[in-house]
Every structure is written in C-alpha cells, then in structure tokens.
XYZ file of C-alpha atoms in Angstrom:
375
model
C 115.448 86.035 99.956
C 118.717 87.919 99.704
C 120.149 85.470 102.230
C 119.338 82.543 99.944
C 121.127 84.105 96.972
C 118.396 83.038 94.521
C 118.132 84.478 91.052
C 114.525 84.977 89.876
C 114.387 81.733 87.856
C 115.816 79.768 90.809
C 113.335 81.429 93.143
C 110.443 80.491 90.855
C 111.484 76.822 91.035
C 111.989 76.960 94.809
C 108.567 78.377 95.643
C 106.626 76.914 92.744
C 107.763 73.315 92.903
C 109.347 72.402 96.225
C 107.971 74.776 98.865
C 105.898 72.998 101.524
C 104.974 76.131 103.467
C 102.453 78.891 102.989
C 104.261 81.762 101.374
C 103.204 85.404 100.982
C 105.047 87.361 98.286
C 105.025 91.147 98.724
C 106.741 94.134 97.144
C 108.906 95.775 99.776
C 110.005 95.848 103.440
C 107.061 98.009 104.581
C 104.588 95.453 103.227
C 106.535 92.669 104.909
C 106.579 94.489 108.248
C 102.843 95.210 108.117
C 101.932 91.599 107.360
C 104.331 90.203 109.957
C 102.704 92.453 112.550
C 99.187 91.559 111.409
C 99.862 87.809 111.373
C 101.470 87.982 114.817
C 98.406 89.760 116.198
C 96.018 87.240 114.620
C 98.122 84.352 115.914
C 98.117 85.633 119.504
C 94.442 86.662 119.477
C 93.182 83.399 117.973
C 95.333 81.305 120.305
C 93.601 82.906 123.250
C 90.195 82.129 121.731
C 91.174 78.620 120.582
C 89.912 79.506 117.098
C 89.557 76.689 114.565
C 91.528 77.009 111.326
C 93.524 79.739 112.993
C 96.510 81.594 111.612
C 99.827 80.026 112.549
C 102.485 82.660 112.037
C 105.308 80.127 112.359
C 104.094 78.220 109.292
C 104.034 81.219 106.966
C 106.989 82.727 105.103
C 106.884 86.293 103.791
C 109.163 87.087 100.863
C 109.988 90.559 99.609
C 110.664 90.804 95.864
C 112.724 93.940 96.357
C 115.553 91.551 97.248
C 115.475 89.971 93.781
C 117.729 91.533 91.105
C 115.696 93.822 88.843
C 117.652 93.120 85.665
C 117.408 89.337 85.864
C 113.697 89.124 85.092
C 113.344 87.584 81.652
C 110.368 89.440 80.203
C 109.429 90.586 76.765
C 109.268 94.367 76.700
C 109.832 96.601 79.712
C 106.811 95.898 81.934
C 108.956 95.035 84.937
C 111.138 98.099 84.585
C 108.095 100.338 84.336
C 106.259 98.832 87.291
C 109.162 98.029 89.610
C 108.421 95.748 92.534
C 104.717 95.594 91.672
C 105.697 94.255 88.272
C 107.858 91.574 89.894
C 105.000 90.387 92.137
C 102.511 90.284 89.271
C 105.014 88.585 86.974
C 105.690 85.848 89.544
C 101.953 85.347 90.072
C 101.351 85.013 86.336
C 104.351 82.740 85.784
C 103.622 80.373 88.664
C 99.877 79.851 88.148
C 100.364 76.302 86.866
C 103.165 75.283 89.221
C 102.643 72.283 91.570
C 102.748 74.441 94.725
C 100.780 77.407 93.394
C 98.007 76.937 95.951
C 100.524 77.492 98.745
C 101.436 80.903 97.335
C 99.691 84.228 97.982
C 100.663 87.489 96.274
C 100.045 91.073 97.415
C 100.595 94.025 95.071
C 99.994 97.758 95.311
C 96.903 98.953 93.518
C 98.545 102.356 92.937
C 96.195 104.547 90.854
C 94.570 101.660 88.975
C 90.774 101.405 88.770
C 90.298 104.984 89.994
C 88.677 107.597 87.783
C 90.862 110.552 88.690
C 88.904 113.021 86.549
C 85.702 112.306 88.472
C 87.471 111.209 91.691
C 85.693 107.853 91.719
C 86.693 104.433 92.994
C 85.622 101.713 90.581
C 86.430 98.877 92.993
C 85.383 99.938 96.507
C 87.251 96.923 97.810
C 90.094 94.537 97.073
C 90.651 93.236 93.576
C 91.378 89.499 93.631
C 92.761 87.591 90.676
C 93.472 83.980 91.617
C 95.998 84.135 94.429
C 96.896 87.778 93.714
C 95.286 90.505 95.847
C 95.610 94.238 95.266
C 95.815 96.651 98.184
C 92.494 98.369 98.924
C 93.972 101.786 98.166
C 97.120 103.044 96.525
C 99.395 100.983 98.784
C 99.562 99.346 102.181
C 99.957 102.616 104.111
C 96.428 103.718 103.178
C 94.858 101.254 105.627
C 96.171 103.458 108.439
C 94.690 106.722 107.143
C 92.147 106.667 109.957
C 91.962 109.281 112.698
C 90.880 106.709 115.282
C 94.130 104.815 114.696
C 96.219 107.974 114.818
C 94.551 109.421 117.903
C 95.845 106.812 120.325
C 99.156 106.225 118.579
C 100.114 109.910 118.632
C 99.360 110.155 122.354
C 102.495 108.211 123.185
C 104.601 110.465 120.961
C 103.495 113.784 122.484
C 103.674 115.421 125.908
C 100.337 114.979 127.709
C 99.465 118.659 128.083
C 100.392 119.457 124.485
C 98.593 116.363 123.187
C 95.299 117.435 124.751
C 95.528 120.861 123.102
C 96.809 119.591 119.800
C 94.693 116.540 119.092
C 91.417 118.458 119.020
C 92.672 120.774 116.309
C 94.238 117.868 114.414
C 90.926 116.015 114.456
C 89.170 119.043 112.962
C 91.847 119.215 110.275
C 92.101 115.509 109.510
C 89.807 115.502 106.473
C 91.690 118.519 105.093
C 94.967 116.723 105.836
C 93.969 113.754 103.667
C 92.669 116.122 100.983
C 95.948 118.062 101.117
C 97.980 114.838 100.819
C 95.809 113.617 97.931
C 96.242 116.925 96.084
C 100.025 116.670 96.537
C 99.887 113.052 95.293
C 97.918 113.850 92.150
C 100.005 116.950 91.394
C 103.252 114.978 91.575
C 101.694 112.233 89.450
C 100.574 114.735 86.807
C 104.016 116.356 86.731
C 105.854 112.999 86.897
C 107.731 114.115 90.013
C 106.669 111.528 92.594
C 110.112 109.965 92.935
C 111.847 113.347 93.081
C 109.551 115.084 95.578
C 107.486 112.553 97.542
C 109.504 113.042 100.750
C 110.094 116.819 100.523
C 106.939 118.256 102.112
C 108.025 118.710 105.722
C 106.130 120.421 108.562
C 107.987 123.712 108.035
C 106.477 123.952 104.539
C 102.978 123.444 105.946
C 100.907 125.981 107.882
C 97.647 125.297 109.676
C 95.021 127.313 111.500
C 91.784 126.270 113.143
C 90.167 125.187 109.886
C 92.679 124.761 107.064
C 95.911 123.067 105.987
C 97.998 125.431 103.846
C 101.087 124.970 101.707
C 103.675 127.723 102.251
C 104.082 128.335 98.533
C 106.960 130.824 98.586
C 109.081 128.766 100.962
C 108.162 125.656 98.977
C 109.501 127.215 95.771
C 112.815 128.033 97.436
C 113.191 124.661 99.147
C 112.269 122.479 96.197
C 114.356 124.473 93.733
C 117.437 124.240 95.974
C 117.109 120.609 96.995
C 120.199 118.443 96.862
C 120.444 114.954 95.438
C 121.032 113.112 92.205
C 120.755 115.020 88.960
C 117.522 113.239 87.971
C 115.851 114.361 91.227
C 116.771 118.026 90.858
C 114.064 120.150 89.318
C 113.880 123.577 87.727
C 111.908 126.535 89.006
C 109.570 125.982 86.052
C 108.921 122.426 87.240
C 108.290 123.671 90.790
C 105.791 126.219 89.448
C 103.995 123.439 87.536
C 103.804 121.232 90.631
C 102.409 124.062 92.769
C 99.886 125.080 90.108
C 98.735 121.474 89.751
C 98.495 121.111 93.530
C 96.298 124.217 93.764
C 94.012 122.932 91.006
C 93.616 119.522 92.633
C 93.084 120.985 96.095
C 90.357 123.310 94.817
C 88.733 120.485 92.838
C 88.679 118.138 95.833
C 87.327 120.896 98.063
C 84.704 122.083 95.576
C 83.346 118.593 94.991
C 83.449 117.724 98.695
C 84.789 114.256 97.949
C 84.200 111.906 100.876
C 87.193 110.941 102.950
C 86.431 107.259 102.317
C 87.268 107.878 98.662
C 90.269 110.180 98.874
C 91.947 108.166 101.648
C 92.326 105.301 99.146
C 93.348 107.424 96.134
C 96.095 109.243 98.025
C 99.628 108.011 97.273
C 100.462 105.805 100.248
C 104.019 107.012 100.904
C 103.090 110.672 100.442
C 100.013 110.370 102.655
C 101.976 108.596 105.387
C 104.469 111.452 105.460
C 101.936 114.288 105.226
C 99.836 112.869 108.077
C 102.808 113.123 110.445
C 104.008 116.456 109.072
C 100.596 118.103 109.507
C 100.488 116.871 113.100
C 103.873 118.528 113.606
C 102.525 121.675 111.927
C 99.644 121.633 114.414
C 102.182 121.612 117.245
C 103.930 124.576 115.589
C 100.601 126.404 115.404
C 99.941 125.710 119.102
C 103.347 127.104 120.072
C 102.854 130.180 117.904
C 99.526 130.856 119.605
C 101.022 130.327 123.062
C 103.723 132.884 122.240
C 101.265 135.219 120.487
C 103.451 135.022 117.399
C 102.218 136.027 113.966
C 104.460 134.883 111.147
C 102.932 137.375 108.721
C 102.126 140.513 110.731
C 100.141 143.374 109.300
C 101.821 146.553 108.066
C 101.443 148.418 111.366
C 103.252 145.679 113.211
C 106.016 145.539 110.616
C 106.861 149.172 111.379
C 107.478 148.305 114.988
C 109.286 145.033 114.462
C 111.874 144.534 111.762
C 111.905 141.404 109.665
C 115.086 139.982 111.187
C 113.593 140.168 114.676
C 110.600 138.195 113.462
C 112.833 135.526 111.946
C 114.892 135.244 115.121
C 111.795 134.967 117.289
C 110.398 132.306 115.002
C 113.639 130.326 115.210
C 113.649 130.590 119.013
C 110.048 129.379 119.305
C 110.659 126.441 116.974
C 113.862 125.529 118.806
C 111.939 125.490 122.102
C 109.194 123.441 120.467
C 111.605 120.779 119.165
C 113.576 120.632 122.412
C 110.403 120.100 124.442
C 109.037 117.484 122.035
C 112.042 115.408 120.959
C 110.097 112.237 120.127
C 107.666 113.696 117.618
C 110.271 115.947 115.955
C 113.439 113.843 116.094
C 112.128 110.311 115.672
C 112.125 109.054 112.089
C 108.730 108.800 110.424
C 109.246 105.108 109.634
C 109.777 104.377 113.355
C 106.606 106.267 114.278
C 104.691 104.328 111.653
C 105.755 101.073 113.293
C 103.836 102.247 116.372
C 100.807 103.064 114.214
C 100.999 99.677 112.476
C 101.049 97.816 115.803
C 98.021 99.703 117.081
C 96.107 99.259 113.806
C 96.814 95.504 113.774
C 95.628 95.145 117.374
C 92.347 96.879 116.477
C 91.853 94.833 113.301
C 92.022 91.423 114.988
C 89.454 92.324 117.649
C 87.157 94.301 115.323
C 83.655 92.772 115.167
C 82.046 95.583 113.161
C 84.370 95.844 110.141
C 85.380 99.295 111.301
C 89.043 98.889 110.382
C 89.683 97.776 106.772
C 92.539 95.345 106.182
C 93.527 92.863 103.443
C 91.169 90.155 104.703
C 91.434 88.184 101.469
C 95.154 87.694 102.100
C 94.561 86.436 105.639
C 91.822 84.068 104.432
C 94.089 82.615 101.731
C 96.865 82.069 104.279
C 94.425 80.060 106.390
C 93.793 77.579 103.574
C 95.358 74.154 103.987
C 98.699 73.390 102.410
C 98.688 71.481 99.141
C-alpha cells in the first residue's frame, strides 16, 4: 500500500468500490508474511491434488494497514490511537460493510487479550471469533499458532548442531509447558504494569536459567539489565517499576503453576510477540545449560567451593564457556529471531495444508472466505 501512496479515505474507495480481486487486510508485516506463506502452501498442495474451488494465490492481494498513516484516520474519539493497527483493520471493516465490493474483502485482526477471563485463566471463545468478513486470531496474535512443540522440534533441528540437538531437544521438550507458562506470566505481568512496549523484547537467554524441570528468571541480573536499558525516555523504567514487574511475574507464574492451567489455554493467552521471543530464548538457555553440565560448571557454587575459587575466576570461566557455546552454534545464537521464525512459519504452513486430523490450528475461516467467488 505504501507504494500506491493512498491516504485512508482513498484506500477505502479503492478497495470498497473498484477492487476486482480478493483482498485480505491485515495489521502488520508478520501477519502478511504468515498468510503469504500459508496461501502459497495451499496453492501448491491443492494444485497437486486438482482440488475444486482451490486457493489461487495469484488472485489474492494482502494489504498491511501499518503502511497507512495513523493520523489520517477520521474517527470520533481516540479508538484508533488506542488500538493501533488492530483499530485500523476493525475501522476499515466497519466502514466498508456496505460498499459494493465488500464481499471481496476479508479482514484479520489480533484478538489480543479480548474474551479471556484473566482472573480465572479461561478462554471464552475456544476458537475464532467471526463478525461478517472480520476474523480474530485464535489467540493473542498470529504467532500463537506456532506455539506447538511438534512444529518447533523439526524446525530447530536445522538451526542446531546434530549432536547438541539430540541432547538439547529432550530437555526442551520436558520444559516446553513451563516455557509457555513462563512466557504467559511475563506477558500478564507486563500487561498489568503497562510495560509491554518497553520490555517485550528484553528477556534474552542470559536472563533465563533452566534445569531438568524448571524455567527460571534470573531476578538479580534482570533488575540490573532492565534498570540500565538504553532507548527512548518513555521506554526507560525505574527500579521501582522493575520491582513491580518482577513481583507481578512471580505472582502470575505461581498462579499458573498452582492451578495447573492446560497448555491449550495458556498458549492462546500468551502475548504473541513475547511468547515468540521466549520460546527461542529458552531453547538457547537449554543449550547454555547443556554446556554448563558438559564443563561441570556451577554458576552459584556452595560456600565450600567459593573458598577455593574466587568470584572473578567464576565469571571468567562462565564467559569462556558461553563464548565457546556461541562460536560453536553461530546459527542459533547469531541469527535474528525473526529470520528463525520464518523457518518455523514455513514448516507450520506445510503441516497445516496436509493435516487431516485438525492437529495444527490455523485461521481456517480466513482461507474459506478467500475461496469464495468474487462479486
């Protein structure tokens, strides 16, 4: 859309009155990439099977509202400003319901935390909400569809050395439920403290410890790192704010653990961007744990050991082990998370199109609407 140079009112006319193609309107570039991948997979798979009423990727446009100027939306009040790109998608859907080409338009918006009871950790929908040609994501956002160990298992294989993968993946599988619970607790803590934008990308593998049964936040290091983070003034937070976030995280983590909430609930509640990051960072933390065990390294030795090994020696040894770890595993540690998620998206899409048992959830309602004949 940015290439066209449309303002919102011009865009509304273009897609609502003169568009002769199926058009999917989404929030941001991640949504667009996921749907492009999914449609491509459906197109190829159904071509091979000679499916009737099949998806034709070439006849579908995907528009990203992030490209439209935020301030040009003519709305009463501040709904758009509060809800960002989701607000743009829902505004366009509402505005264009009576347009001549409305039946050629399909809209996809993030559910976010709507229709969840966060006090009781309940999902009121247990599926996609559909309102006319608008479909909400099944969970918080589009990333949540990939919060599935079976998807991650094969995708991570190509990002990890074979020998290390075999050792690491077993422990990661045991920790996967706790990983999603950990990510959900982080999500809800940042929501409660209104710090999602400031801190959603700050929880890296070196702030996370694991063992054979638990995923643990390194609280003391977390306090230092978050308090000293760089960035715009609005994203800097005080030590008091950090303490509130950590206290809220602990409360949510205990609550989720105590109530033994099923993974099929928390995987959808978890903030999509935060969960996508934490899933990769915990896998990296598992690699760190494997290297520590191989080197018989204990980051927090008991008092007897401290007498024989000064603190600086421990720090240096830790740095050396982690340097070796990153040098031997450049893909998983140096590749950007968004590039790794492209691999996960491709694998997920390939499983979705061939899935006969509804094992892999996806926005089926969107695909079905894109199959409908043009009007």
